[in-house]
Coordinates of C-alpha atoms and ligand atoms in Angstrom, one line a residue:
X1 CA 0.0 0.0 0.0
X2 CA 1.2 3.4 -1.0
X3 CA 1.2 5.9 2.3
X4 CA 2.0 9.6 1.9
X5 CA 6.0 9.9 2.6
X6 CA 7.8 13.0 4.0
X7 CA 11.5 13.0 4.3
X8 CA 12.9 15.2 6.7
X9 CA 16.6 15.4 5.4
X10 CA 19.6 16.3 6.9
X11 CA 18.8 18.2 10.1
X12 CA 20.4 17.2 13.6
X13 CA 18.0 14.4 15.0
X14 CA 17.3 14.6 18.7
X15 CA 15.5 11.6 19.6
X16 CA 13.7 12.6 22.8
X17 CA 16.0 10.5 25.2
X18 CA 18.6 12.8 26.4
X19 CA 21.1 11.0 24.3
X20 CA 23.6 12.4 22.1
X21 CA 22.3 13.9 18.7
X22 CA 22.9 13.3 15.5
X23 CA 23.5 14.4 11.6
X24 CA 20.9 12.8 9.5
X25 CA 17.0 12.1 8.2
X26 CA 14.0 10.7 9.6
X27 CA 11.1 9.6 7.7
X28 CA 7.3 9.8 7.9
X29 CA 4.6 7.6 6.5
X30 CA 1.1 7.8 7.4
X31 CA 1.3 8.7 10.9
X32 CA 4.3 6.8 11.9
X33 CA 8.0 7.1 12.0
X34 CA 9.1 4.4 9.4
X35 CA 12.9 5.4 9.5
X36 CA 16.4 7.1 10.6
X37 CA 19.2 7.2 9.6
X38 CA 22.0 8.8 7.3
X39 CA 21.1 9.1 4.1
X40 CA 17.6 7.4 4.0
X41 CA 16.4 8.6 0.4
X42 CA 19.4 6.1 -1.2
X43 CA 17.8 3.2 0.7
X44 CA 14.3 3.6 1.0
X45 CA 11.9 1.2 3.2
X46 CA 9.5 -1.3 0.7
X47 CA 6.7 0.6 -0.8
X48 CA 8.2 4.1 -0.9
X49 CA 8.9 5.5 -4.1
X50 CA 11.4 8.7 -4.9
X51 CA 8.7 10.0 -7.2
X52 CA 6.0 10.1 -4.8
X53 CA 8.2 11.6 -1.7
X54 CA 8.1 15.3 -0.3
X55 CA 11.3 15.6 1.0
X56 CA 11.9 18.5 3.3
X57 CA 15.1 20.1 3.8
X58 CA 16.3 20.5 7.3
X59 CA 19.8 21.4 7.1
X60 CA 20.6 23.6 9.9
X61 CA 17.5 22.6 11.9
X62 CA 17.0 20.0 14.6
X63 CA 14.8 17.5 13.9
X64 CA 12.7 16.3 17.0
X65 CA 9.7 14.9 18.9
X66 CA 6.8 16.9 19.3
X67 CA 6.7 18.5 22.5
X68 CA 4.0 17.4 25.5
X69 CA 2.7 19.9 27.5
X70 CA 2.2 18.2 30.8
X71 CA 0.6 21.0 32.5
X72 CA -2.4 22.2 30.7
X73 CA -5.7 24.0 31.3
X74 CA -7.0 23.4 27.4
X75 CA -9.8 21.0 28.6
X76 CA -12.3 23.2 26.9
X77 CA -10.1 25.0 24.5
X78 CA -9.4 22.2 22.4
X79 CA -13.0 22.2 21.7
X80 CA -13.6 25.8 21.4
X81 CA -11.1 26.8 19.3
X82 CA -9.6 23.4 18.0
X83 CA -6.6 25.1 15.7
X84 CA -5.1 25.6 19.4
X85 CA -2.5 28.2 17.7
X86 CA -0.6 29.3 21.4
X87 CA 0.5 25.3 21.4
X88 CA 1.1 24.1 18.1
X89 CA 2.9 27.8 17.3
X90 CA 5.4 26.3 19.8
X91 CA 6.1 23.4 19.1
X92 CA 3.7 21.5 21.0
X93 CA 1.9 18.4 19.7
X94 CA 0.3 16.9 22.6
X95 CA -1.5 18.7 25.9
X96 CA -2.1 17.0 28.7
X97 CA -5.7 18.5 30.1
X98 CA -7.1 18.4 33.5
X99 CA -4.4 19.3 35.9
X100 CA -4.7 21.4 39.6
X101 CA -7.7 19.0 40.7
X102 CA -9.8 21.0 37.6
X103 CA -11.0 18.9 34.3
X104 CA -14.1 19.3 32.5
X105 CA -14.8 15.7 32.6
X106 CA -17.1 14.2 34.3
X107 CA -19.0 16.7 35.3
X108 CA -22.1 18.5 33.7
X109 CA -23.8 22.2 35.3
X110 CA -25.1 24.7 33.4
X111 CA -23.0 27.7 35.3
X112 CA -19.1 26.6 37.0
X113 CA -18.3 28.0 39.5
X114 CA -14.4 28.7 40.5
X115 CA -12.0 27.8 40.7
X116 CA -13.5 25.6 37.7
X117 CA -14.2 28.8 35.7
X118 CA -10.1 28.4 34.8
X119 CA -12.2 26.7 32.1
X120 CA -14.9 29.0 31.0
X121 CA -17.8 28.9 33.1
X122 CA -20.1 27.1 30.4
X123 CA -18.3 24.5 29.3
X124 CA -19.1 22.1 31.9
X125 CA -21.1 19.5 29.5
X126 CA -19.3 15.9 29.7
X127 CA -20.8 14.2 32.7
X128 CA -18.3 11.3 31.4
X129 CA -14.7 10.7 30.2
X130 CA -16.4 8.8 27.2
X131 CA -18.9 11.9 26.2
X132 CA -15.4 14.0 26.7
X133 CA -13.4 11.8 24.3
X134 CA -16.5 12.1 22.0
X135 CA -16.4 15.9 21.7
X136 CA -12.8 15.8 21.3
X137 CA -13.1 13.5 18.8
X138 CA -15.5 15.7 17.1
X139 CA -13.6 18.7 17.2
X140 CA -10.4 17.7 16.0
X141 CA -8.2 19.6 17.2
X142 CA -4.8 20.2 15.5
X143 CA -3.1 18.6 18.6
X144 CA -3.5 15.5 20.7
X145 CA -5.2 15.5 23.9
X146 CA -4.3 12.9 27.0
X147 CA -6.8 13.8 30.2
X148 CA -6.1 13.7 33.5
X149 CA -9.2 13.7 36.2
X150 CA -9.7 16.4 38.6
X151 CA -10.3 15.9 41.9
X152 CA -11.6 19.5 42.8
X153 CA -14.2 18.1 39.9
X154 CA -15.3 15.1 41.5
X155 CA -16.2 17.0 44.4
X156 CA -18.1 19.7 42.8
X157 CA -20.0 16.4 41.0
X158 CA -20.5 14.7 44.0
X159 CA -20.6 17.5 47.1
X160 CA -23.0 19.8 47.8
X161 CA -20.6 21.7 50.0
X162 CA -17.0 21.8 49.7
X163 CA -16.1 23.4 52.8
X164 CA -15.7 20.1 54.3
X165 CA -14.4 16.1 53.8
X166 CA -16.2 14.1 51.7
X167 CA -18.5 11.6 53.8
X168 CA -18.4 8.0 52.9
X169 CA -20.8 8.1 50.6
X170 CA -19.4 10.9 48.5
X171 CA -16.1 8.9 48.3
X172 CA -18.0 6.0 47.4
X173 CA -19.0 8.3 44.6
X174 CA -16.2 10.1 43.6
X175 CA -14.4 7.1 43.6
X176 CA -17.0 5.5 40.5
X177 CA -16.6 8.2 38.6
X178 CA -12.8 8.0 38.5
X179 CA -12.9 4.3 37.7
X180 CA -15.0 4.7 35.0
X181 CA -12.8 7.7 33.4
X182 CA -9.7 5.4 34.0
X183 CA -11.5 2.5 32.3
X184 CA -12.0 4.9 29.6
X185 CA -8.4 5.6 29.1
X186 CA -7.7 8.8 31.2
X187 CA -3.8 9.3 32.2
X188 CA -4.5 9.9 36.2
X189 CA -6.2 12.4 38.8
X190 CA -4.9 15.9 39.6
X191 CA -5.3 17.6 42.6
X192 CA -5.6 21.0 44.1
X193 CA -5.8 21.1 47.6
X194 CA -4.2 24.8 47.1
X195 CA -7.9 25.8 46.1
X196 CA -10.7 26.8 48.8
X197 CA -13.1 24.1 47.2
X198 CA -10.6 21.1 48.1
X199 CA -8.3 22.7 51.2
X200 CA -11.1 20.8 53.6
X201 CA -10.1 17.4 52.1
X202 CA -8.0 15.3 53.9
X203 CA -4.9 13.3 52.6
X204 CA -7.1 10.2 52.9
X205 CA -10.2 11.4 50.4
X206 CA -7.0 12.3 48.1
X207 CA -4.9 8.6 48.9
X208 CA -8.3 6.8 48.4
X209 CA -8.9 7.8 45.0
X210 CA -5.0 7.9 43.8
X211 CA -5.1 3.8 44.8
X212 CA -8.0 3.8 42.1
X213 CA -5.5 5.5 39.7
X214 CA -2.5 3.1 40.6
X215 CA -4.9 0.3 40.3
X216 CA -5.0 1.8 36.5
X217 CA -1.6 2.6 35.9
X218 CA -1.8 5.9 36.0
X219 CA -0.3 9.1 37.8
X220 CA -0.7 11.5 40.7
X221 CA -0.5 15.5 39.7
X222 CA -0.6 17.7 42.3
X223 CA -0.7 21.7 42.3
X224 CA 0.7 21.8 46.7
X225 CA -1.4 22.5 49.7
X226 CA 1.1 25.0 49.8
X227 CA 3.9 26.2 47.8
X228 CA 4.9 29.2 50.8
X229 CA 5.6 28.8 54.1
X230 CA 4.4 25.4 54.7
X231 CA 5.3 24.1 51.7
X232 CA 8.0 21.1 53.0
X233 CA 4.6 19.8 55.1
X234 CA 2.8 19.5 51.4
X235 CA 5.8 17.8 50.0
X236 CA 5.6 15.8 52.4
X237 CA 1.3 15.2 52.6
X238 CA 1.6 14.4 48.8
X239 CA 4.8 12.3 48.5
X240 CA 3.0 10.6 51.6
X241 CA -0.2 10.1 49.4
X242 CA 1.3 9.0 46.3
X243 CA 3.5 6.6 48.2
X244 CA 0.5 4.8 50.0
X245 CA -1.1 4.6 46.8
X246 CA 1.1 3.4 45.0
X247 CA 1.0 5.6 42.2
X248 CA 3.6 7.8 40.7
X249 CA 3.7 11.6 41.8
X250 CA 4.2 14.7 39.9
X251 CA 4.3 17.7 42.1
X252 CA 3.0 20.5 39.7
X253 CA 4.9 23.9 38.7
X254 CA 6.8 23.7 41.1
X255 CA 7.9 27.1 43.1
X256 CA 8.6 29.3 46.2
X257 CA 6.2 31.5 46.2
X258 CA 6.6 35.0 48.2
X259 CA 9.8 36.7 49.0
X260 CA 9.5 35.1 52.4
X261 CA 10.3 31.8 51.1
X262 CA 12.6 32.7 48.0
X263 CA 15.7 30.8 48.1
X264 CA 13.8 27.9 49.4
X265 CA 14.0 25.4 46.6
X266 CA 17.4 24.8 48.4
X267 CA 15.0 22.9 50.4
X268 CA 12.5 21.3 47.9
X269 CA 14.8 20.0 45.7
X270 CA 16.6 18.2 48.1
X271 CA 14.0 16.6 49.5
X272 CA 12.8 15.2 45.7
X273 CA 15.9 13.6 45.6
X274 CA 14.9 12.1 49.3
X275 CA 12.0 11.3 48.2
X276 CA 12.7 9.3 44.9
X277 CA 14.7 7.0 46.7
X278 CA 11.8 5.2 47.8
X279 CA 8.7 6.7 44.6
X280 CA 8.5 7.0 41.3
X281 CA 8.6 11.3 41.4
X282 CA 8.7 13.9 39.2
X283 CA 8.1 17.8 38.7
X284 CA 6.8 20.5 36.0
X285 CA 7.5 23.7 35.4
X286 CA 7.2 26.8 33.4
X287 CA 10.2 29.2 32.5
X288 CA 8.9 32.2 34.2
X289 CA 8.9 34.7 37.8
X290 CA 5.6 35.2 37.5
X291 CA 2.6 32.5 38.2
X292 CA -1.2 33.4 37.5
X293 CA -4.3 32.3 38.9
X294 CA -7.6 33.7 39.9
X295 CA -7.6 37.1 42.0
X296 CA -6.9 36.0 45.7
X297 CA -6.2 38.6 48.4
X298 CA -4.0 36.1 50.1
X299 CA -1.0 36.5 47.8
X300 CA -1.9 40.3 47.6
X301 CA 1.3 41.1 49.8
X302 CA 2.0 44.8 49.0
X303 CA 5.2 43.6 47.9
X304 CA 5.1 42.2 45.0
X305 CA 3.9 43.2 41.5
X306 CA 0.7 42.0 40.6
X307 CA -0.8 42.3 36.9
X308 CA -4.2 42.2 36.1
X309 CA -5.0 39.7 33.6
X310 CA -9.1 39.7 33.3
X311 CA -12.2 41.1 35.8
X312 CA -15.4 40.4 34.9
X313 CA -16.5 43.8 37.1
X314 CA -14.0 45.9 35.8
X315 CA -12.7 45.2 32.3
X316 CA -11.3 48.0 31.4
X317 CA -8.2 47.5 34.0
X318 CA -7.5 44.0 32.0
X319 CA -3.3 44.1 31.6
X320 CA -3.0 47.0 34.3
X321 CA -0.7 46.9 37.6
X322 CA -3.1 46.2 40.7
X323 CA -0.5 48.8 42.3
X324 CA -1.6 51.4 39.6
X325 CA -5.3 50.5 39.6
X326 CA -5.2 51.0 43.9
X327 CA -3.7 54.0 43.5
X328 CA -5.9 55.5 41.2
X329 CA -8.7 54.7 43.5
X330 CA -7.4 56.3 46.6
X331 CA -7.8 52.8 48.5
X332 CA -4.9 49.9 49.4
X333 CA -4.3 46.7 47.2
X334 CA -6.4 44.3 48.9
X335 CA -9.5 46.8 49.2
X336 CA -8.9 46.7 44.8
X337 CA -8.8 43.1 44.7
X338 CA -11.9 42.4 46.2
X339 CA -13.4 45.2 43.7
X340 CA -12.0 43.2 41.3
X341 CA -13.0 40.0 41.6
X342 CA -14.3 37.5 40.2
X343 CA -10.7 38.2 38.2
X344 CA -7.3 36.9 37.3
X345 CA -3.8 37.8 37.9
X346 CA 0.0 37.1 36.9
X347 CA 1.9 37.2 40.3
X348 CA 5.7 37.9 40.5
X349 CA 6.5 36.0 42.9
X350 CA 9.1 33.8 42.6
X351 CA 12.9 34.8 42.3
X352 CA 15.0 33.9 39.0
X353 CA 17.8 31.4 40.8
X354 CA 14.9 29.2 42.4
X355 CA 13.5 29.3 39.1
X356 CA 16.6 28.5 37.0
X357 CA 17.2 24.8 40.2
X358 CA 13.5 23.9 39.4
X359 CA 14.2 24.0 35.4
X360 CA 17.8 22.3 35.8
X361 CA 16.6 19.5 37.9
X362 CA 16.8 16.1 36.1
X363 CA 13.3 15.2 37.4
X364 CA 11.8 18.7 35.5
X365 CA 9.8 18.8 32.8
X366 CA 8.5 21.9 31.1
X367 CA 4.8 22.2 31.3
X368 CA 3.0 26.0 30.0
X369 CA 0.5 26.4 32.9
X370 CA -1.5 28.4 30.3
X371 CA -4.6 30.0 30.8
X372 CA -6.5 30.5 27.5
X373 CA -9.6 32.0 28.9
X374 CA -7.7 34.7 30.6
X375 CA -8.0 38.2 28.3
X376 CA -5.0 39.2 28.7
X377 CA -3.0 35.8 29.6
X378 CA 0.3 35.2 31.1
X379 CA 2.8 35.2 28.2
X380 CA 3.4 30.9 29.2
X381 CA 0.3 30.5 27.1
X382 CA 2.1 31.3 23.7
X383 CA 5.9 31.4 24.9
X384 CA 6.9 28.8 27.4
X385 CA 8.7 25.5 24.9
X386 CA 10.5 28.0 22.8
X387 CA 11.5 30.3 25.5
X388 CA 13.0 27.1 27.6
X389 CA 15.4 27.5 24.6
X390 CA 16.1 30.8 24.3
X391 CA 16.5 31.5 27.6
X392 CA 17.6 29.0 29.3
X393 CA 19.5 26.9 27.0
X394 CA 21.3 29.0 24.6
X395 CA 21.6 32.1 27.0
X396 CA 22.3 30.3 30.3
X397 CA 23.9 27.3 29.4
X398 CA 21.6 25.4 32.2
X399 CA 21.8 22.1 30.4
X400 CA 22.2 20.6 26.9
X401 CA 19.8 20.6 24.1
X402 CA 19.5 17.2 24.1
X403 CA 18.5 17.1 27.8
X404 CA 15.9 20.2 26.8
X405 CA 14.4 18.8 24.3
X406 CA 14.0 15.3 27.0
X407 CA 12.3 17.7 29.1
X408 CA 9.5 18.2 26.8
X409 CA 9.1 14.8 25.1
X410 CA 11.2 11.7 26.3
X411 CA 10.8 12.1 30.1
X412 CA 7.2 13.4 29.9
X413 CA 5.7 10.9 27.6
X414 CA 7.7 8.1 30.4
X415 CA 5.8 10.0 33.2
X416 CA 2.7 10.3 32.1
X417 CA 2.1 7.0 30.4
X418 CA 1.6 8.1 26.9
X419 CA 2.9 5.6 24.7
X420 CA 4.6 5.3 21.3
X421 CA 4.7 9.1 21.5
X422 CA 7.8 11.4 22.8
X423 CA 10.8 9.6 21.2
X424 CA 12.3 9.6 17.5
X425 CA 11.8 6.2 16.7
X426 CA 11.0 3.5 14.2
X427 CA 7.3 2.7 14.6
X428 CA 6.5 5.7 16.9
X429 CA 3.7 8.0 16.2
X430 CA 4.9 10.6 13.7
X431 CA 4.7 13.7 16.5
X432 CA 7.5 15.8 15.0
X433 CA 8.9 19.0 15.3
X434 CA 11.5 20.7 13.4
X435 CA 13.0 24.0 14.5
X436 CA 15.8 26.7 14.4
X437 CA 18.2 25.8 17.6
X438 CA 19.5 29.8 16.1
X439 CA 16.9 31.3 16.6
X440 CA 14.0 29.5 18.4
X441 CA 12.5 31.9 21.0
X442 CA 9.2 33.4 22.7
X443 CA 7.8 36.9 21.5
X444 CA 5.0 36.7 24.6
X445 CA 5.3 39.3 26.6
X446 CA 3.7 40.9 30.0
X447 CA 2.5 43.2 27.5
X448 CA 1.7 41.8 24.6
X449 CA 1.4 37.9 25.8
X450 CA -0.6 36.9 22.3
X451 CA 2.4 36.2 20.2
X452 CA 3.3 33.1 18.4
X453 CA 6.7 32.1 19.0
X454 CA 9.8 32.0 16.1
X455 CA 12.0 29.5 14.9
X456 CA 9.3 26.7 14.6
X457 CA 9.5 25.6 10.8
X458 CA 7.0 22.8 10.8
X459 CA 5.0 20.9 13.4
X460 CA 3.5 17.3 12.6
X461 CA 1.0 15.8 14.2
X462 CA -0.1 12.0 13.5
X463 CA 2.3 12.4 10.3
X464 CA 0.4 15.2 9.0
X465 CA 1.6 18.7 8.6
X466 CA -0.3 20.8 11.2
X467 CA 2.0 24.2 11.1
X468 CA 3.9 26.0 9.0
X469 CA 5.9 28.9 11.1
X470 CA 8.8 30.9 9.2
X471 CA 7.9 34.2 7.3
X472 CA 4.5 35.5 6.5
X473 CA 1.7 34.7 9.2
X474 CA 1.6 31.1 11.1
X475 CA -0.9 29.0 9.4
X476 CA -2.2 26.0 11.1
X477 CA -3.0 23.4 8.3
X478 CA -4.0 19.7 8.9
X479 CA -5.9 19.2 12.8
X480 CA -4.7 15.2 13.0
X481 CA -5.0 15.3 16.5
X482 CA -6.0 12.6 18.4
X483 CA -7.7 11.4 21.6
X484 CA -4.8 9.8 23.8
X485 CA -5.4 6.5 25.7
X486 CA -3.4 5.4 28.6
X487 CA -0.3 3.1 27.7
Ligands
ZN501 ZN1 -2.0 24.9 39.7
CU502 CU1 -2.2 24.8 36.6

């Protein structure tokens, strides 16, 4: 049978492991990687003809695989607007939805409240993973999609207030409804105990649901209790968790937050190390100071800067300083906030070396955290895969590009159970990106954070061409993307 053929030819092939790279060609066929090597188009596989190739010059350009954002909040994006430019702009051919306790699935209400709103407040309409998978499916969006289940969620599906533990019963329940998502091929829960609507749960309502997901094979996210002062405690309560479980543990963009505890991951880090002598752990994170959630007055410190990123009562201060906004009218920070609300906000408030030891760590991977509901979103939505390069490769020198380019694919595809995708090789899904190491780099910025990235030539998802960057405007051609399944 004849398949569609691309050649990518001559480009510097990094395979996704963190090995060494090297000179040569990989090539496509339908949607799989059918071959690598040095000059390929002299020896081509059975059933490939020269004629019917497109061969794609790459000479100067590393060839690798398609980035996975681990630590998404495109649940509903990937349906609303399914040519997902931010991601695919960068590189990105896989999101993995669902993360800090919030996914869309399983849960159905006309109005969300927060913190599920990260997602738009209507799009609550998959009481099921199946129905999920359906409208994914339906959409096809230009990327591929692997689910995580919220635990926040299964609350709000099963609670009628969240103030508190879940009762037996509501365990009972929660506990279905996870076990039928894993059955229908989600990738683990997330949690965010962080949040008001899940503080009140105890490590137990959290362990008892994580053994369903170990039962499945699948992971543990966590955005921390806490990621200030008590944040060694929620190391510990979720390393505790995922431990009793049995389940691996990723502990979510992890930071310091808050001058008080900058300087601290001299701390965390350690005790990962400690802790993965005895678990399978891991960590994401995205290149940036700043973090961005909903408005909170608790992290209003009147100390740090705070941009405004959306407020449904006051628009018109969308991409303003709250310092600016206070002063204006005649009242203190947290008096504005609570004006403000319900709103969103980037944060500076972490400090550029704990930043840099989270990114070098060998258990790191690079995850965006964007927020694609926000009006005026963090620049991580758009910039965070090419600026891992920019900045912190070919500026700082923080590790190699083959070890960068792990962080993205190899390592995250390993910890999240998503199989066949995430490495260069023969009979792999043909995920491929293939960039400019030169030039590669974010244009997002605090003030203009809706800006595709540069140096991305040509993305492929599922062996068909889904972006052409380079001159002119980015186009986003075939949407091949795919509902992922649990390995
Ligand atoms: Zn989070
Ligand atoms: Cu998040």
């Amino acid at each position: 049978m004849l398949e569609q053929a691309i050649l990518l030819e001559a480009g510097l092939v990094v395979d996704g492991s963190g090995g060494p790279s090297w000179p040569g060609d990989v090539l496509l066929a339908g949607d799989r990687i059918v071959a690598l090597g040095e000059g390929l188009r002299q020896r081509l596989p059975e059933g490939i003809v020269p004629a019917e190739l497109e061969s794609i010059d790459c000479r100067g350009k590393v060839i690798a695989p398609g980035f996975i954002d681990v630590h998404t909040h495109d649940d509903a994006i990937v349906l609303r607007d399914p040519l997902c430019l931010p991601k695919i702009s960068q590189g990105i051919t896989t999101v993995v939805t669902g993360n800090c306790g919030i996914s869309l699935a399983p849960y159905r209400t006309p109005e969300a409240r927060p913190p599920l709103t990260l997602l738009g407040s209507d799009s609550f309409q998959h009481a099921t993973m199946a129905e999920y998978r359906a409208a994914v499916e339906a959409a096809q969006p230009a990327l591929n999609v692997a689910a995580l289940i919220g635990h926040t969620t299964l609350r709000f599906a099963t609670m009628d207030a969240l103030d508190r533990a879940a009762t037996e019963d509501e365990r009972a329940r929660m506990g279905a409804l996870l076990e039928a998502c894993m059955q229908d091929g989600a990738h683990g829960l997330s949690s965010g105990l962080f949040y008001e609507q899940a503080f009140a749960a105890p490590a137990e309502e959290v362990t008892a649901l994580a053994r369903i997901v170990a039962r499945h094979g699948g992971v543990y996210a966590t955005h921390l209790r806490s990621e200030m002062a008590t944040i060694i405690e929620a190391m510990h309560e979720a390393g505790d968790i995922a431990f009793s479980a049995g389940a691996p543990l990723v502990i979510s963009h992890h930071k310091c937050a808050g001058p008080a505890n900058w300087g601290r991951t001299l701390e965390t880090l350690p005790l990962v190390d400690a802790l993965a002598q005895r678990q399978d752990i891991a960590l994401d994170v995205y290149p940036y100071v700043a973090g961005s959630t909903v408005l909170r007055e608790d992290l209003v410190d009147g100390v740090i800067d705070i941009l405004l990123t959306w407020s449904d009562p006051h628009p018109e201060v969308t991409g303003r300083m709250l310092a600016d906004v206070a002063r204006e009218w005649g009242v203190d920070q947290k008096e504005a906030c609570r004006r403000l609300q319900p709103g969103g906000a980037c944060y500076f408030q972490m400090k550029e070396e704990d930043v840099e030891r989270v990114i070098a760590h060998p258990r790191t991977m690079i995850g965006s955290d964007g927020l694609p509901h926000d009006r005026h979103p963090h620049p991580r939505l758009w910039g965070a895969f090419p600026r891992v390069f920019a900045r912190y490769w070919r500026e700082r020198r923080l590790f190699t590009l083959e070890q960068a380019v792990h962080k993205m694919t190899g390592m995250t595809a390993r910890n999240l159970r998503i199989a066949d995708r995430g490495l260069l090789r023969v009979g792999a899904m043909a995920d491929v990106v293939v960039f400019d190491p030169q030039t590669i780099a974010d244009t997002a910025t605090y003030d203009r954070p809706m800006s595709a990235s540069v140096g991305i030539e040509r993305v492929f998802v599922n062996g068909a061409c889904a972006y052409l960057g380079g001159e002119g405007e980015p186009e986003v051609r075939a949407r091949a993307g795919r509902m992922l399944t649990r390995a």
